[in-house]
mmCIF file of C-alpha atoms and ligand atoms in Angstrom:
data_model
loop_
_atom_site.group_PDB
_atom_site.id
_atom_site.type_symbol
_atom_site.label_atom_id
_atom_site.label_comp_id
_atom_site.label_asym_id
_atom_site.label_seq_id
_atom_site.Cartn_x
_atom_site.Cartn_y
_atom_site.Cartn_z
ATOM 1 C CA UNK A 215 0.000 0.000 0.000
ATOM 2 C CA UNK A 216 1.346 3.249 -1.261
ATOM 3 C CA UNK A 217 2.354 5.208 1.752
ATOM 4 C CA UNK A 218 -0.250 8.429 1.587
ATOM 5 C CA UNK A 219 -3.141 5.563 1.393
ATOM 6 C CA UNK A 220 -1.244 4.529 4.773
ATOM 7 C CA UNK A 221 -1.055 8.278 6.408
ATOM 8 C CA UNK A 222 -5.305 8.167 5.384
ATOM 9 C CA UNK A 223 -5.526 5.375 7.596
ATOM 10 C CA UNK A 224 -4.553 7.530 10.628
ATOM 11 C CA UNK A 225 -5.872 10.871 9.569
ATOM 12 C CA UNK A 226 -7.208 12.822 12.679
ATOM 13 C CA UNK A 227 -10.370 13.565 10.945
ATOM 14 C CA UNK A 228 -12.986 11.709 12.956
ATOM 15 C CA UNK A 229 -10.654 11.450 16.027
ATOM 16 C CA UNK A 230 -8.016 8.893 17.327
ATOM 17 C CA UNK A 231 -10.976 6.230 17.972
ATOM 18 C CA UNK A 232 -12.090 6.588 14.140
ATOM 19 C CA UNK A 233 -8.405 6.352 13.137
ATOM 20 C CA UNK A 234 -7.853 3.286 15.805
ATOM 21 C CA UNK A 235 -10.911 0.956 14.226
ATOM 22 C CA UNK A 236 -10.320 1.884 10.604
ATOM 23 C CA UNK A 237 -6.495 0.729 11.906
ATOM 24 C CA UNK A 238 -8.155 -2.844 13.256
ATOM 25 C CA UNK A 239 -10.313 -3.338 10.548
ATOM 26 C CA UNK A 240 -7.701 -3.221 8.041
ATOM 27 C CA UNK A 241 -4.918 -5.753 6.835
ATOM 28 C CA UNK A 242 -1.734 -5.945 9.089
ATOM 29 C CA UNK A 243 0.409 -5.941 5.658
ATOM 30 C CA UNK A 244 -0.878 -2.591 5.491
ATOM 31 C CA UNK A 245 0.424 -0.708 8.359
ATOM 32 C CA UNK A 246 2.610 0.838 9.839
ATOM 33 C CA UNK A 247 5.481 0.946 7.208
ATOM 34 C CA UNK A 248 6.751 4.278 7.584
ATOM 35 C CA UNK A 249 8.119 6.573 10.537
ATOM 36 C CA UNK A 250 6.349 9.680 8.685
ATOM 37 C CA UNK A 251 2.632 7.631 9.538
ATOM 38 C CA UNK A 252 1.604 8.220 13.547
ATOM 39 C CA UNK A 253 0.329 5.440 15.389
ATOM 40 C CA UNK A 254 -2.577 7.275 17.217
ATOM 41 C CA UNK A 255 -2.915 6.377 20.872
ATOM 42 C CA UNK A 256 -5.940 4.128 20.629
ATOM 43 C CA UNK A 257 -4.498 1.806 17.484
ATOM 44 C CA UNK A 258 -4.365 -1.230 19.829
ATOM 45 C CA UNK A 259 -6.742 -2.997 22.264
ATOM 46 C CA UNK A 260 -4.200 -5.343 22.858
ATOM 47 C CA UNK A 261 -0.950 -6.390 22.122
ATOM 48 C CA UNK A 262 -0.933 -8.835 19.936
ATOM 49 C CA UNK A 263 -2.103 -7.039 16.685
ATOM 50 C CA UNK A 264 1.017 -4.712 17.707
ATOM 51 C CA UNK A 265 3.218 -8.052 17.583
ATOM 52 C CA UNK A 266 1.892 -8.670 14.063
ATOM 53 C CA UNK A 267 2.450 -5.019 12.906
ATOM 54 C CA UNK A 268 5.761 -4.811 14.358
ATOM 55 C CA UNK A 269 7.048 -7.892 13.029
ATOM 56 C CA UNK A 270 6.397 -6.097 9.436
ATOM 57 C CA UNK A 271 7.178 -2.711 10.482
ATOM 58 C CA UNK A 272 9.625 -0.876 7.944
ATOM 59 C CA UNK A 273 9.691 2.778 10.393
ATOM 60 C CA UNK A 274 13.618 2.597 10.789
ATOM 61 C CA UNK A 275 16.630 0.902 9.297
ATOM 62 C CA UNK A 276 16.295 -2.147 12.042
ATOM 63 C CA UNK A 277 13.968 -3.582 9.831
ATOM 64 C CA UNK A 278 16.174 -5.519 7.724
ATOM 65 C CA UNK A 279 17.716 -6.836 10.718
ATOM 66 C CA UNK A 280 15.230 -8.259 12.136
ATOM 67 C CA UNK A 281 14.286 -12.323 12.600
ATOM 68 C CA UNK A 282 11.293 -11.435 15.524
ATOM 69 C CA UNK A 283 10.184 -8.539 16.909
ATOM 70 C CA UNK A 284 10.521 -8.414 20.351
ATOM 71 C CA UNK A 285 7.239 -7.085 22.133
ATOM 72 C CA UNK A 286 7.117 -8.243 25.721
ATOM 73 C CA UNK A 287 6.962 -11.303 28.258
ATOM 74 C CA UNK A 288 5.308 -11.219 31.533
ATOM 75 C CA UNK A 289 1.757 -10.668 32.726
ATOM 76 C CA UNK A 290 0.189 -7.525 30.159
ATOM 77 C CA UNK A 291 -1.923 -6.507 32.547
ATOM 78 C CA UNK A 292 0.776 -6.180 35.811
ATOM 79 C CA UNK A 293 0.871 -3.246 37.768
ATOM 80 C CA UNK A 294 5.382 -2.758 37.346
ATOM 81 C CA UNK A 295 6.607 -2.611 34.168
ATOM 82 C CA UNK A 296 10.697 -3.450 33.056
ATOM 83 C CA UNK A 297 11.666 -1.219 30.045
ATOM 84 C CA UNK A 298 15.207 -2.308 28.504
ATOM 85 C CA UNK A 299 17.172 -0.460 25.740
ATOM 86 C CA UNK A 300 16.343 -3.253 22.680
ATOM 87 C CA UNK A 301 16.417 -7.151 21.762
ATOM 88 C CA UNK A 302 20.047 -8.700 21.818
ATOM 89 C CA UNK A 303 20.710 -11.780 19.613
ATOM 90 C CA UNK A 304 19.104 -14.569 21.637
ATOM 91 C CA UNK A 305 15.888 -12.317 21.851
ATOM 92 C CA UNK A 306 15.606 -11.457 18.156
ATOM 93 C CA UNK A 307 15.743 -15.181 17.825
ATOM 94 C CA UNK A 308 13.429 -16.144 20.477
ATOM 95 C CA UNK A 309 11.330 -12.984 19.813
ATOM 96 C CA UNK A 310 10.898 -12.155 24.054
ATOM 97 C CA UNK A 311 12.897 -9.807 25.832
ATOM 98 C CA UNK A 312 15.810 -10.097 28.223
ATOM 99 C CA UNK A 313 15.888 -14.060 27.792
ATOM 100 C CA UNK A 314 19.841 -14.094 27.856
ATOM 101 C CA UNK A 315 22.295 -13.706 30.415
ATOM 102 C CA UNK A 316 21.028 -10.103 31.223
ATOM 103 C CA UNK A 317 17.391 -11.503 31.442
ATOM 104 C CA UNK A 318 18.317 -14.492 33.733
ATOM 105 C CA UNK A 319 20.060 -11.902 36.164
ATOM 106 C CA UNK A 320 16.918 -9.771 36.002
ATOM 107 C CA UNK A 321 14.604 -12.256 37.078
ATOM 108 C CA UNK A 322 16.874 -13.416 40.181
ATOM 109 C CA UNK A 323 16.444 -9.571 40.996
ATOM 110 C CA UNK A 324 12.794 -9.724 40.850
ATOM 111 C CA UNK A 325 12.672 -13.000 42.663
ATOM 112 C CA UNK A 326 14.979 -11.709 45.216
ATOM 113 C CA UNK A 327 11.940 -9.078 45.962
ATOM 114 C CA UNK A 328 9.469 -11.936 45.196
ATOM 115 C CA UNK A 329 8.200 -10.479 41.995
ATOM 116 C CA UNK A 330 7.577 -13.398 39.756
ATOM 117 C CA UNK A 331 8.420 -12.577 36.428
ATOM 118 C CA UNK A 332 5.836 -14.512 34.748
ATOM 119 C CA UNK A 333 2.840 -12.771 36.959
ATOM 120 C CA UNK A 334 3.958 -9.613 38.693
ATOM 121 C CA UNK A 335 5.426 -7.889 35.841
ATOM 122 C CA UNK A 336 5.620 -7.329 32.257
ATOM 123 C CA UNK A 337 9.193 -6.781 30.334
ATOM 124 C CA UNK A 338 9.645 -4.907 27.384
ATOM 125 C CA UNK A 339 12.161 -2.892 25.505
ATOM 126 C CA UNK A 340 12.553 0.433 24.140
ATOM 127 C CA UNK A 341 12.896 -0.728 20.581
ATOM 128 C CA UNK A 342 11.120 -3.951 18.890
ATOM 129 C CA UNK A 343 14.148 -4.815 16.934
ATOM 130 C CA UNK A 344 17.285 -5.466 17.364
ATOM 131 C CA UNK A 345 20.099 -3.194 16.564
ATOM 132 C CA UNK A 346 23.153 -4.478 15.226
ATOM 133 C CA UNK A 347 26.109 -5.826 17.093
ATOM 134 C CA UNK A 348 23.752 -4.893 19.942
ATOM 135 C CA UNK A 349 25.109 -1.727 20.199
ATOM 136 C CA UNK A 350 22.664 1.232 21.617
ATOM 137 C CA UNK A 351 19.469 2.291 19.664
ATOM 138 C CA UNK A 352 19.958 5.858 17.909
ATOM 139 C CA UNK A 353 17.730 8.503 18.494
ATOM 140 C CA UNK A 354 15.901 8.185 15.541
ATOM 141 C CA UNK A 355 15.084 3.945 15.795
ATOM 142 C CA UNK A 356 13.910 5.520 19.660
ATOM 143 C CA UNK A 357 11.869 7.947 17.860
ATOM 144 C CA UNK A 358 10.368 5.377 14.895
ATOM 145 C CA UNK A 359 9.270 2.340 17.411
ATOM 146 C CA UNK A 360 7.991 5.388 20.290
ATOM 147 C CA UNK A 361 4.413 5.266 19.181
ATOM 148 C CA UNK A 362 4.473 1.183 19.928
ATOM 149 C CA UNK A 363 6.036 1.636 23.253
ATOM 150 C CA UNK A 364 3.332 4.377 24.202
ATOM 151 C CA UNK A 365 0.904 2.320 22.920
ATOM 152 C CA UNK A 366 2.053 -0.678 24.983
ATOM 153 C CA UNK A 367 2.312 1.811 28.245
ATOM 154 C CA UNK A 368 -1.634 2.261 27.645
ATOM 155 C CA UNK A 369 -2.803 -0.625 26.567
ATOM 156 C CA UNK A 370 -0.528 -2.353 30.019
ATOM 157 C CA UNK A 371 -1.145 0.635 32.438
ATOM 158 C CA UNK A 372 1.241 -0.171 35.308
ATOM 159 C CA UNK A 373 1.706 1.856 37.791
ATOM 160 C CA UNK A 374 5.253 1.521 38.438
ATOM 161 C CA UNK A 375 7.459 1.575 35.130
ATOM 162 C CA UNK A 376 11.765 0.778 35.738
ATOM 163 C CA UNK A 377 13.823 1.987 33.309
ATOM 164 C CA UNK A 378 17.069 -0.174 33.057
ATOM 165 C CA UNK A 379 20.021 1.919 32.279
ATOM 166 C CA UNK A 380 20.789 5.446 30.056
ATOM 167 C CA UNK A 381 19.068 4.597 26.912
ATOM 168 C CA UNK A 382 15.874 3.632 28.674
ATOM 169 C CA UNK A 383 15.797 6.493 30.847
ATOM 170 C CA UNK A 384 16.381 8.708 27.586
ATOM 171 C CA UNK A 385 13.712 6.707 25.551
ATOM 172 C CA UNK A 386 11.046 7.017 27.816
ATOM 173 C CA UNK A 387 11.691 10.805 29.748
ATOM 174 C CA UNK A 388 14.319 12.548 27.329
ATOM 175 C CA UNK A 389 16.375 12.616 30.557
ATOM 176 C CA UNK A 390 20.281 12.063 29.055
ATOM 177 C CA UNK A 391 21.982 11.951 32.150
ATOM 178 C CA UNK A 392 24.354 9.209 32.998
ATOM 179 C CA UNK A 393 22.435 6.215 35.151
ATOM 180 C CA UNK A 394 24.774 6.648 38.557
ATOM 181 C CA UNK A 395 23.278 9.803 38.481
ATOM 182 C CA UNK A 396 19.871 8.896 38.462
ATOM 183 C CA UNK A 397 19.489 5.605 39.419
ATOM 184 C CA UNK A 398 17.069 4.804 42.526
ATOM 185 C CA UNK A 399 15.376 8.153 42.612
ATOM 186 C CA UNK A 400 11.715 8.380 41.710
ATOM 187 C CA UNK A 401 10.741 10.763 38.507
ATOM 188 C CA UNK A 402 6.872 11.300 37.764
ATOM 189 C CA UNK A 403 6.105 10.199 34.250
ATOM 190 C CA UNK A 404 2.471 10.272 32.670
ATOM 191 C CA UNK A 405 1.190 9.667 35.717
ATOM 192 C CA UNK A 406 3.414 6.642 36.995
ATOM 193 C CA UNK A 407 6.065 6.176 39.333
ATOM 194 C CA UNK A 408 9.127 5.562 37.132
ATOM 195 C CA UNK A 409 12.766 4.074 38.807
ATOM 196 C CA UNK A 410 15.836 4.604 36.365
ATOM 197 C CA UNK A 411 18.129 1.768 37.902
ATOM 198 C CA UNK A 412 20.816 -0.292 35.998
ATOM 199 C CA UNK A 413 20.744 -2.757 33.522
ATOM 200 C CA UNK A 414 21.925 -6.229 34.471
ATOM 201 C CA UNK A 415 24.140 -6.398 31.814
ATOM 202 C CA UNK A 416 26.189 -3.660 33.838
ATOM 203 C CA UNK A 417 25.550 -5.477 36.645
ATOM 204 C CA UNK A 418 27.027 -8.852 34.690
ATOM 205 C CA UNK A 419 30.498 -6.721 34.106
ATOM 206 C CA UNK A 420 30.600 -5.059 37.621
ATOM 207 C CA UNK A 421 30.012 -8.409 40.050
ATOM 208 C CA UNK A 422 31.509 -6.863 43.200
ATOM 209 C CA UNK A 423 28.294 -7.191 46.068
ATOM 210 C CA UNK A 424 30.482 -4.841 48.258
ATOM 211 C CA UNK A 425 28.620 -2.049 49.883
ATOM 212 C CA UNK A 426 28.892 1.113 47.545
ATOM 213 C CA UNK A 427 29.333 -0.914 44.492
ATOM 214 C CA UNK A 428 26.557 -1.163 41.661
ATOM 215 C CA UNK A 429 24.853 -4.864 42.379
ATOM 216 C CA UNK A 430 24.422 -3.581 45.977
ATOM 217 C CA UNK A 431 22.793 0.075 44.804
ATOM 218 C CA UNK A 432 20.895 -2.553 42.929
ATOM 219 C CA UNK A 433 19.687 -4.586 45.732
ATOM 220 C CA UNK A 434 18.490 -1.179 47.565
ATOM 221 C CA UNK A 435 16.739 0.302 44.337
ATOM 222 C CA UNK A 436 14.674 -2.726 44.074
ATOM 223 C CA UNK A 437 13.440 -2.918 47.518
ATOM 224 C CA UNK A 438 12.582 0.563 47.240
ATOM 225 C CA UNK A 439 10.605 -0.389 44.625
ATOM 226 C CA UNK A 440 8.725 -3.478 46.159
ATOM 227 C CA UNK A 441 8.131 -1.135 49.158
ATOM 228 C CA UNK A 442 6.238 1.712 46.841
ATOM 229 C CA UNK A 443 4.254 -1.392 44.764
ATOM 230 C CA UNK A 444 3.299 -2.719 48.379
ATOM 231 C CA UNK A 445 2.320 0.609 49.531
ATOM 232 C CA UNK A 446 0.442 1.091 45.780
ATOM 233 C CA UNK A 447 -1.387 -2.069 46.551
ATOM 234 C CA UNK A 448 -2.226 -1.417 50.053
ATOM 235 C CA UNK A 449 -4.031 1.879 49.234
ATOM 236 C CA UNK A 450 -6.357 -0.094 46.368
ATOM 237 C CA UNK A 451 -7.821 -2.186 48.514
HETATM 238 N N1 URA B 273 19.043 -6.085 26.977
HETATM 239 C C1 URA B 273 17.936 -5.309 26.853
HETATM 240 O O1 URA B 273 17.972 -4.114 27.120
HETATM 241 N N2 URA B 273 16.831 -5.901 26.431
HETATM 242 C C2 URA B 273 16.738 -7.190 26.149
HETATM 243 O O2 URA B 273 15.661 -7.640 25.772
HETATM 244 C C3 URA B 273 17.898 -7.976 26.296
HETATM 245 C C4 URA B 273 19.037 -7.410 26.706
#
């Protein structure tokens, strides 16, 4: 499909909620190819039509990369979300996030705090794809696959969202300061509690458990954050 037939499909006129059904009613080959078409907020109801979009998406030059797109693991509807930077190689394979080295030190973390990764959170990445020799995502892949990751922020809802290291933090609040910065400190984003804290692949090169050190600013970040979800949960009761 030609791509101003494409931008039609998300024209304003009508609102977001005419341009989200016309989006669902039409054939996934069909959209979104290009980073000049929006992805109104209100294109999903749930995630897997995203899945089938982004494993076709052309927006940025990941595309040709690409064996899966990597959209999420966990429970979709849990109240903490786990944002990474982008699929590695064993993810693009598998097409789930953080199911490498990285990933298996992640969910120790979580299990450390009893969060079970299949039910008490959902894991996703900044971008869907992965970028090559897994090096960071540019600016403009962030920019290309940031109507998806809004869209999955909706359509999930949590309440808690942890960004895990720089390019996370920068993807999701603009905020380009380095991680030992900002790590463990609470920013408001769209209305949820978001943690920047560091990503266990740091954590892989910097084992030391000594006080001070990253894995242990690690162990206090994440009890900080089981303490605000148990105080989250306590007041919806
Ligand atoms: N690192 C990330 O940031 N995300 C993954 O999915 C895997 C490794």
């Amino acid at each position: 499909m030609a791509s101003e037939q494409q931008f039609d499909l998300f024209a304003t006129e009508g609102g977001v909620d005419a341009a989200a059904s016309l989006a669902r009613d039409i054939n996934p080959d069909d959209i979104p190819t290009s980073a000049t078409i929006p992805v109104p907020p209100g294109t999903y109801d749930d995630l897997a039509l995203m899945k089938t979009h982004c494993n076709q998406c052309q927006r940025c030059g990941l595309a040709p990369g690409r064996t899966n797109a990597v959209i999420g693991r966990g429970n979709p509807t849990a109240d903490v979300m786990i944002i990474g930077e982008g699929p590695g190689q064993h993810e693009d394979e598998q097409g789930l996030p953080f199911v490498g080295r990285s990933g298996q030190l992640l969910d120790k973390i979580l299990e450390a705090v009893r969060f079970d990764p299949k039910t008490d959170v959902y894991i996703c990445n900044i971008v869907k794809c992965r970028p090559p020799g897994n090096r960071a995502p540019t600016q403009v892949e962030m920019a290309a696959c940031r109507p998806y990751l809004l869209e999955q922020i909706r359509v999930v809802d949590p309440k808690v969202i942890l960004l895990t290291g720089a390019s996370s933090v920068k993807g999701v609040t603009g905020d380009k300061r380095g991680i030992t910065k900002i790590r463990g400190q609470w920013v408001e984003w769209d209305g949820r509690w978001c943690m920047p804290i560091f990503h266990p692949a740091y954590l892989l090169r910097n084992p030391s458990r000594e006080k001070g050190k990253p894995k242990w600013l690690m162990w206090q970040d994440i009890q900080a954050v089981r303490d605000k979800v148990n105080e989250l949960r306590s007041q919806s009761v």
